[in-house]
Amino acid sequence: MAEAPVARHAPNEGADRVSMSTILFSIRHLIGALLFASLAVSASAEPLEPYKDALFRYSKLLHEADGGDFRVVDYQELRDINERDQIPERRVKRAYVSLGVKSVQVNETLGLGEWGLDVTRVGPDRGAAFTVIFIHGRGGDRRLGVNDFSFGGNFNRLKNLAVLNGGTYYVPSVRSFDAAGVADISALIRFAAERSGGRPVVLSCASMGSFICWGIARQEATVSALGGMMIMGGPADPDFRKSAAYGARLPIFFSHGSRDSVYPAESQIAFYRSLRSKDYPARFVLFETGSHGTPIRMTDWREALNWILDR
């Protein structure tokens, strides 16, 4: 058995004779496997306790279909950016954040892949009730997903939701959005699943980071460690039906801005509808008039995670 990955913290940041040791190792391995299996069976997490829901819940609902799984939500820049931020698009008003969560936030380099993987972890490194992994888009790194004041304080809310409910949140710095990047994140998913004892891992990918999600979807062993995926303002995957994730009916939550000029909403909506036509577990929130970055600011993390963890 290979050695478990090592986390290196940054500052603040006879061939026919069975030996007794072999027997004991086998017994321990069997007990561990049974424990892992029992945890996996009971891995359906309880609904996440609220955190500042009155500030972060969706505003006016403009349209609803598919039994509530497809929703069009009213988005207004003047209200959802200018009235929410102290400095528009740079610093949210203080009421939206709670900074005590920084006491359980650490930068570390995990011994994953050829060079190690830089991540920020919020919450315990073992025994998490659930794990969320956020994948940034092009030009980003791990700092984006733990910035307390940008994107309307939505990442601070996610951090607090995770810690409040016994979960762990990881944000890795993705070096590339190709096979090498997929391999890194695949290793992180398996690492998180092992450290939590088989409890749910949710992979959330934003913008170009969605190529990582679609790559992971093709890896059967990694898909088996996932509880669901979130695609936030990303591209559709025309070959998804050939993937291991599709065969496993892995729940997918989509959020998108209707005026996204990078990845048009129409393509993602058509993709969602093709999945729903096969009774696939999918949910879609469309922010009317929203742009490419709107899903990161506006997605209700508690609502999305509760839907996934309840599948």
Short mmCIF file of C-alpha atoms in Angstrom, two decimals:
data_model
loop_
_atom_site.label_atom_id
_atom_site.label_comp_id
_atom_site.label_asym_id
_atom_site.label_seq_id
_atom_site.Cartn_x
_atom_site.Cartn_y
_atom_site.Cartn_z
CA MET A 1 0.00 0.00 0.00
CA ALA A 2 1.41 3.38 -0.97
CA GLU A 3 2.18 5.87 1.73
CA ALA A 4 -0.53 8.43 2.41
CA PRO A 5 0.17 11.92 1.05
CA VAL A 6 2.03 14.15 3.47
CA ALA A 7 0.79 17.65 4.23
CA ARG A 8 3.54 20.23 4.65
CA HIS A 9 2.22 23.33 6.34
CA ALA A 10 3.32 26.78 5.24
CA PRO A 11 3.69 29.55 7.85
CA ASN A 12 0.17 30.99 8.48
CA GLU A 13 -0.35 30.01 5.44
CA GLY A 14 8.96 -18.09 4.56
CA ALA A 15 6.73 -17.97 1.34
CA ASP A 16 4.06 -20.43 2.42
CA ARG A 17 4.08 -19.33 6.04
CA VAL A 18 1.82 -16.51 7.05
CA SER A 19 3.40 -14.34 9.72
CA MET A 20 1.46 -13.02 12.69
CA SER A 21 2.14 -9.45 11.51
CA THR A 22 0.61 -10.26 8.13
CA ILE A 23 -2.50 -11.68 9.81
CA LEU A 24 -2.84 -8.61 12.01
CA PHE A 25 -2.37 -6.35 9.01
CA SER A 26 -5.11 -8.22 7.14
CA ILE A 27 -7.48 -7.96 10.08
CA ARG A 28 -6.86 -4.24 10.40
CA HIS A 29 -7.34 -3.81 6.68
CA LEU A 30 -10.65 -5.71 6.82
CA ILE A 31 -11.91 -3.69 9.78
CA GLY A 32 -10.92 -0.48 8.03
CA ALA A 33 -12.70 -1.51 4.84
CA LEU A 34 -15.88 -2.40 6.76
CA LEU A 35 -15.78 0.89 8.63
CA PHE A 36 -15.26 2.81 5.39
CA ALA A 37 -18.21 1.00 3.81
CA SER A 38 -20.49 1.68 6.76
CA LEU A 39 -19.60 5.35 6.71
CA ALA A 40 -20.21 5.52 2.99
CA VAL A 41 -23.67 3.98 3.42
CA SER A 42 -24.54 6.55 6.07
CA ALA A 43 -22.87 9.39 4.16
CA SER A 44 -26.10 11.18 3.38
CA ALA A 45 -25.44 14.36 5.29
CA GLU A 46 -28.00 16.16 7.40
CA PRO A 47 -29.25 19.48 5.95
CA LEU A 48 -26.73 22.24 6.57
CA GLU A 49 -27.63 24.62 9.36
CA PRO A 50 -28.41 28.18 8.16
CA TYR A 51 -25.80 30.92 8.01
CA LYS A 52 -26.91 34.47 7.14
CA ASP A 53 -29.66 33.05 4.92
CA ALA A 54 -31.65 36.28 4.93
CA LEU A 55 -28.73 38.06 3.25
CA PHE A 56 -27.79 35.36 0.74
CA ARG A 57 -31.04 33.69 -0.32
CA TYR A 58 -32.28 34.19 -3.86
CA SER A 59 -34.42 37.23 -4.48
CA LYS A 60 -37.49 37.31 -6.70
CA LEU A 61 -38.24 34.12 -8.62
CA LEU A 62 -39.14 34.96 -12.23
CA HIS A 63 -39.81 31.47 -13.60
CA GLU A 64 -39.85 27.89 -12.35
CA ALA A 65 -40.08 24.51 -14.11
CA ASP A 66 -39.19 20.84 -13.66
CA GLY A 67 -40.70 20.72 -10.19
CA GLY A 68 -38.47 23.57 -9.03
CA ASP A 69 -35.26 22.17 -10.47
CA PHE A 70 -35.09 24.87 -13.16
CA ARG A 71 -35.39 28.41 -11.84
CA VAL A 72 -34.86 31.86 -13.26
CA VAL A 73 -33.87 34.28 -10.50
CA ASP A 74 -34.05 38.06 -10.69
CA TYR A 75 -30.59 39.66 -10.66
CA GLN A 76 -30.02 43.41 -10.56
CA GLU A 77 -26.55 44.91 -10.55
CA LEU A 78 -27.59 48.02 -8.63
CA ARG A 79 -29.08 45.92 -5.85
CA ASP A 80 -26.84 42.84 -5.86
CA ILE A 81 -23.52 44.64 -6.27
CA ASN A 82 -23.83 48.33 -5.49
CA GLU A 83 -26.13 47.98 -2.48
CA ARG A 84 -24.34 44.91 -1.16
CA ASP A 85 -20.75 46.12 -1.46
CA GLN A 86 -18.97 48.84 0.43
CA ILE A 87 -16.65 49.12 -2.57
CA PRO A 88 -18.43 47.66 -5.63
CA GLU A 89 -16.89 44.34 -6.75
CA ARG A 90 -14.02 44.70 -4.32
CA ARG A 91 -15.26 44.74 -0.71
CA VAL A 92 -18.63 43.60 0.59
CA LYS A 93 -20.29 45.31 3.55
CA ARG A 94 -19.20 43.98 6.94
CA ALA A 95 -22.62 42.49 7.76
CA TYR A 96 -22.10 39.78 5.14
CA VAL A 97 -18.96 38.26 6.66
CA SER A 98 -17.80 36.63 9.89
CA LEU A 99 -14.02 36.46 10.12
CA GLY A 100 -13.65 34.08 13.07
CA VAL A 101 -13.49 31.24 10.57
CA LYS A 102 -9.97 32.34 9.68
CA SER A 103 -8.76 30.62 12.87
CA VAL A 104 -9.29 27.25 11.15
CA GLN A 105 -7.91 28.30 7.75
CA VAL A 106 -4.45 27.14 6.67
CA ASN A 107 -2.29 27.14 3.56
CA GLU A 108 -0.54 23.85 2.95
CA THR A 109 1.18 21.80 0.26
CA LEU A 110 -0.17 18.28 -0.04
CA GLY A 111 2.13 15.53 -1.28
CA LEU A 112 -0.05 14.87 -4.31
CA GLY A 113 1.20 14.60 -7.86
CA GLU A 114 4.74 15.12 -9.04
CA TRP A 115 5.33 18.51 -7.46
CA GLY A 116 2.81 18.61 -4.63
CA LEU A 117 -0.44 20.56 -4.64
CA ASP A 118 -0.86 23.96 -2.99
CA VAL A 119 -4.23 24.26 -1.27
CA THR A 120 -6.00 26.38 1.28
CA ARG A 121 -7.99 24.27 3.73
CA VAL A 122 -10.76 25.58 5.97
CA GLY A 123 -11.85 23.13 8.65
CA PRO A 124 -10.41 19.85 9.98
CA ASP A 125 -8.02 17.73 7.94
CA ARG A 126 -9.73 14.51 9.08
CA GLY A 127 -13.25 13.31 9.83
CA ALA A 128 -15.17 15.99 7.92
CA ALA A 129 -18.94 15.45 7.68
CA PHE A 130 -18.63 16.54 4.05
CA THR A 131 -16.00 18.19 1.85
CA VAL A 132 -16.33 20.94 -0.74
CA ILE A 133 -13.56 21.53 -3.29
CA PHE A 134 -13.70 24.74 -5.34
CA ILE A 135 -11.88 24.99 -8.68
CA HIS A 136 -11.13 28.52 -9.90
CA GLY A 137 -11.04 29.62 -13.53
CA ARG A 138 -8.23 30.88 -15.74
CA GLY A 139 -5.94 33.41 -14.10
CA GLY A 140 -6.97 32.48 -10.57
CA ASP A 141 -5.36 30.57 -7.74
CA ARG A 142 -6.33 29.36 -4.28
CA ARG A 143 -6.63 32.91 -2.94
CA LEU A 144 -9.75 33.57 -4.99
CA GLY A 145 -11.86 30.91 -3.26
CA VAL A 146 -11.07 32.09 0.26
CA ASN A 147 -11.32 35.85 -0.28
CA ASP A 148 -13.73 36.95 2.43
CA PHE A 149 -14.76 40.26 0.91
CA SER A 150 -14.92 39.73 -2.86
CA PHE A 151 -17.91 38.27 -4.73
CA GLY A 152 -20.31 39.73 -2.22
CA GLY A 153 -18.90 37.70 0.67
CA ASN A 154 -20.15 34.45 -0.85
CA PHE A 155 -16.90 32.56 -0.20
CA ASN A 156 -16.89 33.69 3.41
CA ARG A 157 -20.39 32.28 3.72
CA LEU A 158 -19.24 28.96 2.25
CA LYS A 159 -16.35 28.80 4.69
CA ASN A 160 -18.66 29.45 7.62
CA LEU A 161 -21.25 26.95 6.37
CA ALA A 162 -18.55 24.28 6.15
CA VAL A 163 -17.13 24.88 9.63
CA LEU A 164 -20.53 25.38 11.28
CA ASN A 165 -21.70 22.02 9.93
CA GLY A 166 -18.54 19.98 10.59
CA GLY A 167 -17.32 20.10 6.99
CA THR A 168 -14.04 20.95 5.30
CA TYR A 169 -13.44 23.27 2.37
CA TYR A 170 -10.46 23.01 0.02
CA VAL A 171 -9.31 25.46 -2.62
CA PRO A 172 -6.36 24.21 -4.69
CA SER A 173 -4.20 26.30 -7.02
CA VAL A 174 -4.80 24.58 -10.37
CA ARG A 175 -1.68 24.66 -12.53
CA SER A 176 -3.42 23.69 -15.78
CA PHE A 177 -6.88 22.80 -17.05
CA ASP A 178 -5.74 19.74 -19.03
CA ALA A 179 -5.07 16.10 -18.13
CA ALA A 180 -2.36 17.11 -15.65
CA GLY A 181 -4.75 19.38 -13.77
CA VAL A 182 -7.41 16.68 -13.77
CA ALA A 183 -4.90 14.23 -12.29
CA ASP A 184 -4.03 16.66 -9.49
CA ILE A 185 -7.66 17.25 -8.53
CA SER A 186 -8.50 13.56 -8.85
CA ALA A 187 -5.80 12.87 -6.27
CA LEU A 188 -7.19 15.60 -4.01
CA ILE A 189 -10.71 14.15 -4.20
CA ARG A 190 -9.49 10.68 -3.25
CA PHE A 191 -7.35 12.19 -0.48
CA ALA A 192 -10.32 14.13 0.94
CA ALA A 193 -12.61 11.10 0.75
CA GLU A 194 -10.07 8.96 2.60
CA ARG A 195 -9.47 11.59 5.27
CA SER A 196 -13.22 11.98 5.87
CA GLY A 197 -13.89 8.25 6.06
CA GLY A 198 -15.90 8.07 2.86
CA ARG A 199 -18.24 10.96 3.52
CA PRO A 200 -19.51 13.09 0.59
CA VAL A 201 -17.13 15.20 -1.50
CA VAL A 202 -18.66 17.92 -3.67
CA LEU A 203 -16.57 19.27 -6.55
CA SER A 204 -17.47 22.80 -7.64
CA CYS A 205 -15.94 24.23 -10.80
CA ALA A 206 -16.21 27.81 -12.03
CA SER A 207 -15.72 29.13 -15.55
CA MET A 208 -12.77 27.45 -17.30
CA GLY A 209 -12.31 25.34 -14.19
CA SER A 210 -15.30 23.34 -15.41
CA PHE A 211 -12.95 21.51 -17.76
CA ILE A 212 -11.56 19.93 -14.59
CA CYS A 213 -15.04 18.77 -13.56
CA TRP A 214 -15.71 17.26 -16.98
CA GLY A 215 -12.33 15.53 -16.92
CA ILE A 216 -12.99 14.09 -13.47
CA ALA A 217 -16.36 12.84 -14.75
CA ARG A 218 -14.50 10.34 -16.95
CA GLN A 219 -12.61 8.75 -14.06
CA GLU A 220 -14.67 5.93 -12.58
CA ALA A 221 -12.58 5.48 -9.44
CA THR A 222 -12.72 9.19 -8.61
CA VAL A 223 -16.42 9.53 -9.43
CA SER A 224 -17.13 6.84 -6.86
CA ALA A 225 -15.67 9.17 -4.21
CA LEU A 226 -17.89 12.11 -5.22
CA GLY A 227 -21.30 13.09 -3.91
CA GLY A 228 -21.98 15.61 -6.65
CA MET A 229 -20.65 18.41 -8.84
CA MET A 230 -21.44 22.08 -9.33
CA ILE A 231 -20.82 23.91 -12.62
CA MET A 232 -20.79 27.68 -12.17
CA GLY A 233 -20.72 29.73 -15.36
CA GLY A 234 -18.91 26.99 -17.25
CA PRO A 235 -19.14 25.31 -20.64
CA ALA A 236 -21.34 22.34 -21.49
CA ASP A 237 -19.89 18.87 -22.09
CA PRO A 238 -21.36 17.36 -25.28
CA ASP A 239 -19.83 13.94 -24.52
CA PHE A 240 -20.95 13.73 -20.90
CA ARG A 241 -23.28 10.79 -21.60
CA LYS A 242 -20.20 8.67 -22.29
CA SER A 243 -18.71 9.42 -18.87
CA ALA A 244 -18.53 7.41 -15.66
CA ALA A 245 -20.36 10.22 -13.86
CA TYR A 246 -23.33 9.89 -16.21
CA GLY A 247 -23.46 6.15 -15.65
CA ALA A 248 -23.33 6.70 -11.88
CA ARG A 249 -26.03 9.41 -12.10
CA LEU A 250 -23.84 11.84 -10.17
CA PRO A 251 -25.98 14.88 -9.21
CA ILE A 252 -25.04 18.12 -10.98
CA PHE A 253 -26.03 21.63 -9.92
CA PHE A 254 -25.69 24.35 -12.58
CA SER A 255 -25.73 28.12 -12.11
CA HIS A 256 -25.29 30.62 -14.93
CA GLY A 257 -25.81 34.24 -15.89
CA SER A 258 -28.25 34.81 -18.76
CA ARG A 259 -25.89 37.39 -20.33
CA ASP A 260 -22.68 35.38 -19.98
CA SER A 261 -20.50 36.45 -22.91
CA VAL A 262 -17.84 33.76 -22.31
CA TYR A 263 -19.93 30.59 -22.16
CA PRO A 264 -23.45 31.33 -23.48
CA ALA A 265 -26.26 30.34 -21.16
CA GLU A 266 -28.27 28.85 -24.03
CA SER A 267 -25.72 26.05 -24.50
CA GLN A 268 -25.73 25.12 -20.84
CA ILE A 269 -29.53 25.25 -20.63
CA ALA A 270 -29.80 22.94 -23.64
CA PHE A 271 -27.32 20.58 -21.96
CA TYR A 272 -29.35 20.62 -18.74
CA ARG A 273 -32.55 19.87 -20.65
CA SER A 274 -30.91 16.94 -22.45
CA LEU A 275 -30.03 15.50 -19.05
CA ARG A 276 -33.50 16.09 -17.64
CA SER A 277 -35.04 14.35 -20.66
CA LYS A 278 -33.33 11.20 -19.35
CA ASP A 279 -34.54 11.85 -15.79
CA TYR A 280 -30.96 12.65 -14.75
CA PRO A 281 -30.53 14.36 -11.33
CA ALA A 282 -29.75 17.95 -12.32
CA ARG A 283 -30.77 21.40 -11.10
CA PHE A 284 -30.28 24.76 -12.81
CA VAL A 285 -30.39 28.34 -11.49
CA LEU A 286 -30.29 31.06 -14.15
CA PHE A 287 -29.59 34.61 -13.01
CA GLU A 288 -31.55 36.88 -15.33
CA THR A 289 -29.28 39.66 -16.73
CA GLY A 290 -26.30 38.14 -14.87
CA SER A 291 -22.83 38.09 -16.46
CA HIS A 292 -19.99 35.56 -16.41
CA GLY A 293 -19.00 36.14 -12.78
CA THR A 294 -22.53 36.33 -11.40
CA PRO A 295 -22.85 32.65 -10.34
CA ILE A 296 -19.82 32.94 -8.06
CA ARG A 297 -21.35 35.96 -6.36
CA MET A 298 -24.97 34.83 -6.26
CA THR A 299 -25.16 31.02 -6.00
CA ASP A 300 -26.81 30.05 -2.72
CA TRP A 301 -24.24 27.57 -1.38
CA ARG A 302 -26.49 26.22 1.35
CA GLU A 303 -29.35 25.53 -1.04
CA ALA A 304 -27.04 23.92 -3.61
CA LEU A 305 -25.16 21.74 -1.12
CA ASN A 306 -28.34 20.61 0.62
CA TRP A 307 -29.78 19.53 -2.72
CA ILE A 308 -26.65 17.55 -3.60
CA LEU A 309 -26.16 16.00 -0.16
CA ASP A 310 -29.79 14.87 -0.12
CA ARG A 311 -29.50 12.83 -3.36
#
